[in-house]
C-alpha positions as CSV (number, residue, x, y, z in Angstrom):
1,X,85.5,89.4,111.1
2,X,87.8,91.1,108.5
3,X,85.9,93.5,106.3
4,X,85.8,92.3,102.7
5,X,87.4,95.5,101.3
6,X,90.3,95.1,103.7
7,X,90.8,91.5,102.6
8,X,90.6,92.3,98.9
9,X,93.1,95.2,99.4
10,X,95.4,92.7,101.2
11,X,95.2,90.2,98.4
12,X,95.9,92.9,95.8
13,X,99.0,93.9,97.7
14,X,100.3,90.4,97.9
15,X,99.7,89.8,94.2
16,X,101.5,93.1,93.4
17,X,104.4,92.5,95.7
18,X,105.1,88.8,95.3
19,X,106.3,89.2,91.7
20,X,108.6,92.2,92.2
21,X,112.3,92.0,92.8
22,X,114.5,95.1,92.6
23,X,117.5,96.4,94.6
24,X,115.6,99.6,95.4
25,X,112.3,98.0,96.5
26,X,111.8,96.2,99.8
27,X,111.4,92.5,99.3
28,X,108.3,90.7,100.4
29,X,109.4,87.5,102.1
30,X,106.2,86.1,103.6
31,X,102.5,86.6,104.4
32,X,100.3,85.8,107.4
33,X,96.7,85.4,106.2
34,X,95.3,85.1,109.7
35,X,96.7,88.4,110.8
36,X,96.3,90.1,107.4
37,X,100.0,91.0,107.6
38,X,102.9,91.2,105.1
39,X,106.4,90.3,106.2
40,X,109.2,92.2,104.6
41,X,113.0,92.0,104.7
42,X,114.6,93.7,107.7
43,X,116.5,96.9,107.0
44,X,118.7,97.9,109.8
45,X,118.8,101.7,109.4
46,X,115.0,102.1,109.7
47,X,113.0,104.7,107.8
48,X,114.2,107.8,106.0
49,X,111.9,109.7,108.3
50,X,113.8,108.4,111.4
51,X,117.1,109.3,109.8
52,X,115.9,112.8,108.9
53,X,114.7,113.3,112.5
54,X,118.0,111.8,113.8
55,X,115.9,109.4,115.9
56,X,117.7,107.3,118.5
57,X,120.7,109.7,118.3
58,X,121.5,108.9,114.7
59,X,124.0,111.0,112.8
60,X,122.5,113.4,110.3
61,X,122.6,112.2,106.7
62,X,125.2,113.9,104.6
63,X,124.1,115.8,101.5
64,X,125.8,113.3,99.3
65,X,123.9,110.4,101.0
66,X,120.7,112.3,100.5
67,X,121.3,112.7,96.8
68,X,122.0,109.0,96.6
69,X,118.8,108.2,98.5
70,X,116.8,110.4,96.1
71,X,118.4,108.4,93.2
72,X,117.5,105.1,94.9
73,X,113.9,106.1,95.3
74,X,113.8,107.4,91.7
75,X,115.2,104.1,90.4
76,X,112.6,102.1,92.4
77,X,109.7,104.2,91.0
78,X,111.0,103.8,87.5
79,X,111.0,100.1,87.9
80,X,107.4,100.1,89.2
81,X,106.1,102.3,86.5
82,X,107.8,100.2,83.7
83,X,106.7,96.8,85.2
84,X,106.6,94.4,82.2
85,X,103.1,93.0,83.1
86,X,101.4,96.2,84.1
87,X,102.8,99.5,85.3
88,X,102.3,100.0,89.0
89,X,101.9,103.2,91.0
90,X,103.3,103.2,94.6
91,X,100.5,105.5,95.9
92,X,101.9,106.5,99.3
93,X,105.5,107.6,98.9
94,X,106.9,109.4,101.9
95,X,110.1,109.2,104.1
96,X,108.3,106.9,106.5
97,X,107.7,104.4,103.7
98,X,111.3,104.5,102.5
99,X,113.6,102.1,104.4
100,X,117.5,102.1,104.6
101,X,119.8,99.2,104.8
102,X,123.2,99.0,106.5
103,X,124.8,100.9,103.6
104,X,122.0,103.4,103.4
105,X,120.6,102.0,100.2
106,X,117.1,103.3,100.1
107,X,114.1,101.0,99.3
108,X,110.5,102.2,99.2
109,X,108.1,99.9,101.1
110,X,104.4,99.6,101.9
111,X,102.4,99.8,98.7
112,X,99.3,100.7,100.7
113,X,97.3,102.0,97.8
114,X,99.4,100.6,95.0
115,X,97.5,99.5,91.9
116,X,98.2,98.1,88.5
117,X,97.6,100.7,85.8
118,X,95.4,99.8,82.9
119,X,94.7,101.1,79.5
120,X,91.0,101.1,78.4
121,X,89.3,101.5,75.0
122,X,89.0,105.2,75.7
123,X,92.4,106.0,77.2
124,X,96.0,106.0,76.1
125,X,97.7,106.6,79.4
126,X,97.5,103.7,81.9
127,X,95.5,104.7,85.0
128,X,93.4,103.4,87.9
129,X,90.3,105.3,89.1
130,X,89.0,105.2,92.7
131,X,86.4,107.0,94.7
132,X,88.1,106.0,98.0
133,X,91.0,108.4,98.3
134,X,93.9,107.2,100.4
135,X,97.3,108.6,101.1
136,X,99.2,111.1,103.4
137,X,98.5,114.8,103.6
138,X,101.4,116.8,102.3
139,X,102.4,114.1,99.9
140,X,99.1,113.5,98.0
141,X,98.9,114.6,94.4
142,X,96.3,117.4,94.2
143,X,95.3,116.1,90.7
144,X,94.5,112.7,92.3
145,X,92.5,114.4,95.0
146,X,90.5,116.2,92.4
147,X,90.0,113.3,89.9
148,X,90.5,110.0,91.8
149,X,92.8,108.9,89.1
150,X,96.1,107.1,89.9
151,X,98.7,107.4,87.2
152,X,102.4,107.0,87.1
153,X,102.7,110.8,87.4
154,X,101.0,110.5,90.8
155,X,104.2,109.3,92.3
156,X,106.2,112.1,90.8
157,X,104.4,114.6,93.0
158,X,105.3,113.0,96.4
159,X,108.8,112.3,95.0
160,X,109.2,116.1,94.6
161,X,108.0,116.6,98.2
162,X,110.5,114.0,99.5
163,X,113.2,115.7,97.5
164,X,112.3,119.0,99.3
165,X,112.4,117.1,102.6
166,X,115.9,115.9,101.9
167,X,117.0,119.4,101.1
168,X,115.3,121.3,104.0
169,X,114.0,118.7,106.5
170,X,110.9,120.8,106.9
171,X,107.3,119.7,107.3
172,X,105.8,118.5,104.1
173,X,102.7,120.6,104.6
174,X,103.0,123.8,102.5
175,X,106.6,122.9,101.7
176,X,106.3,123.5,97.9
177,X,105.1,127.0,98.6
178,X,107.9,127.7,101.1
179,X,110.6,126.4,98.7
180,X,109.1,128.4,95.8
181,X,109.1,131.6,97.9
182,X,112.7,131.0,99.0
183,X,113.8,130.6,95.5
184,X,111.9,133.7,94.4
185,X,113.5,135.8,97.1
186,X,117.0,134.2,96.8
187,X,116.7,132.9,100.4
188,X,116.9,129.2,99.7
189,X,120.0,129.0,101.9
190,X,117.8,130.1,104.9
191,X,115.8,126.8,104.8
192,X,118.4,124.3,103.6
193,X,119.2,121.7,106.3
194,X,122.8,122.6,107.3
195,X,123.1,119.4,109.4
196,X,123.8,117.6,106.0
197,X,127.0,119.6,105.7
198,X,127.9,122.3,103.2
199,X,125.6,121.7,100.3
200,X,127.0,123.0,96.9
201,X,124.7,126.0,96.2
202,X,124.2,125.1,92.6
203,X,123.0,121.7,93.7
204,X,120.4,122.9,96.2
205,X,119.0,125.3,93.7
206,X,118.8,122.8,90.9
207,X,117.3,120.2,93.1
208,X,114.8,122.6,94.5
209,X,113.7,123.7,91.0
210,X,113.4,120.1,89.9
211,X,111.3,119.2,93.0
212,X,109.0,122.1,92.3
213,X,108.5,120.9,88.7
214,X,107.6,117.5,90.1
215,X,104.9,119.2,92.2
216,X,103.2,121.0,89.4
217,X,99.5,120.5,89.3
218,X,99.3,119.6,85.7
219,X,100.7,116.1,85.5
220,X,101.9,116.5,81.9
221,X,104.2,119.4,83.0
222,X,106.1,117.1,85.5
223,X,109.5,115.8,84.6
224,X,110.0,112.2,83.5
225,X,111.7,110.2,86.2
226,X,113.6,107.9,83.8
227,X,115.1,110.8,81.8
228,X,115.2,114.2,83.3
229,X,115.2,113.4,87.0
230,X,117.6,110.5,86.9
231,X,120.0,112.4,84.6
232,X,120.2,115.2,87.2
233,X,120.7,112.9,90.1
234,X,123.2,110.7,88.3
235,X,125.3,113.8,87.4
236,X,125.4,115.0,91.0
237,X,126.3,111.5,92.3
238,X,129.2,111.3,89.9
239,X,130.6,114.7,90.6
240,X,134.2,114.6,92.1
241,X,134.6,116.1,95.5
242,X,136.9,118.9,94.2
243,X,134.3,120.1,91.8
244,X,131.3,120.0,94.2
245,X,131.9,123.3,96.0
């Protein structure tokens, strides 16, 4: 017999996903109540994790593609957080939960702990509180671990880690500390993933500093995805080849 909490979680996912349509979110196309399963659209290039690891002899992602992927993820999160009915937090953002279509358009999937964010009589910022912490080590917001509060800024932390993964392709565990140390000692080039091609130095440094800001413990100190983060990524995507050296 299915545990009641599992069934309730499943229903919440269905209710959350069934009303969302966005080019940078994986589309829910069906459900199977008997198997407690969600059926999503098929994306032929698999997960971002598979692509970073060059699984099945895949070609490494170019640095330009990685910036575009970061922008796609950012756009999807902005849509979730600004949902007209209620803001929604993804809750488990990581490369394994970001799928790529034939054209390498990236779409986050699996809202395993996603929750609508509510405003109460005593709060201004929408949030959801839980005493059952879920997520993936290395990507979990330390402030969430400490408080049990899911807010839109929760997703900013793992986005910062994903951005570091795109730059370095290193393990997420302790990655913010490694990137911070590399910047401090002017050795960021030593940990940049060269399989992506010749990254423009100014880009890697700007992205690394932006990613570290996303990973600050104090949520109010993290950059706004819809303003600061998107502006940086958009400028990089629109840079002509002859100026990106």
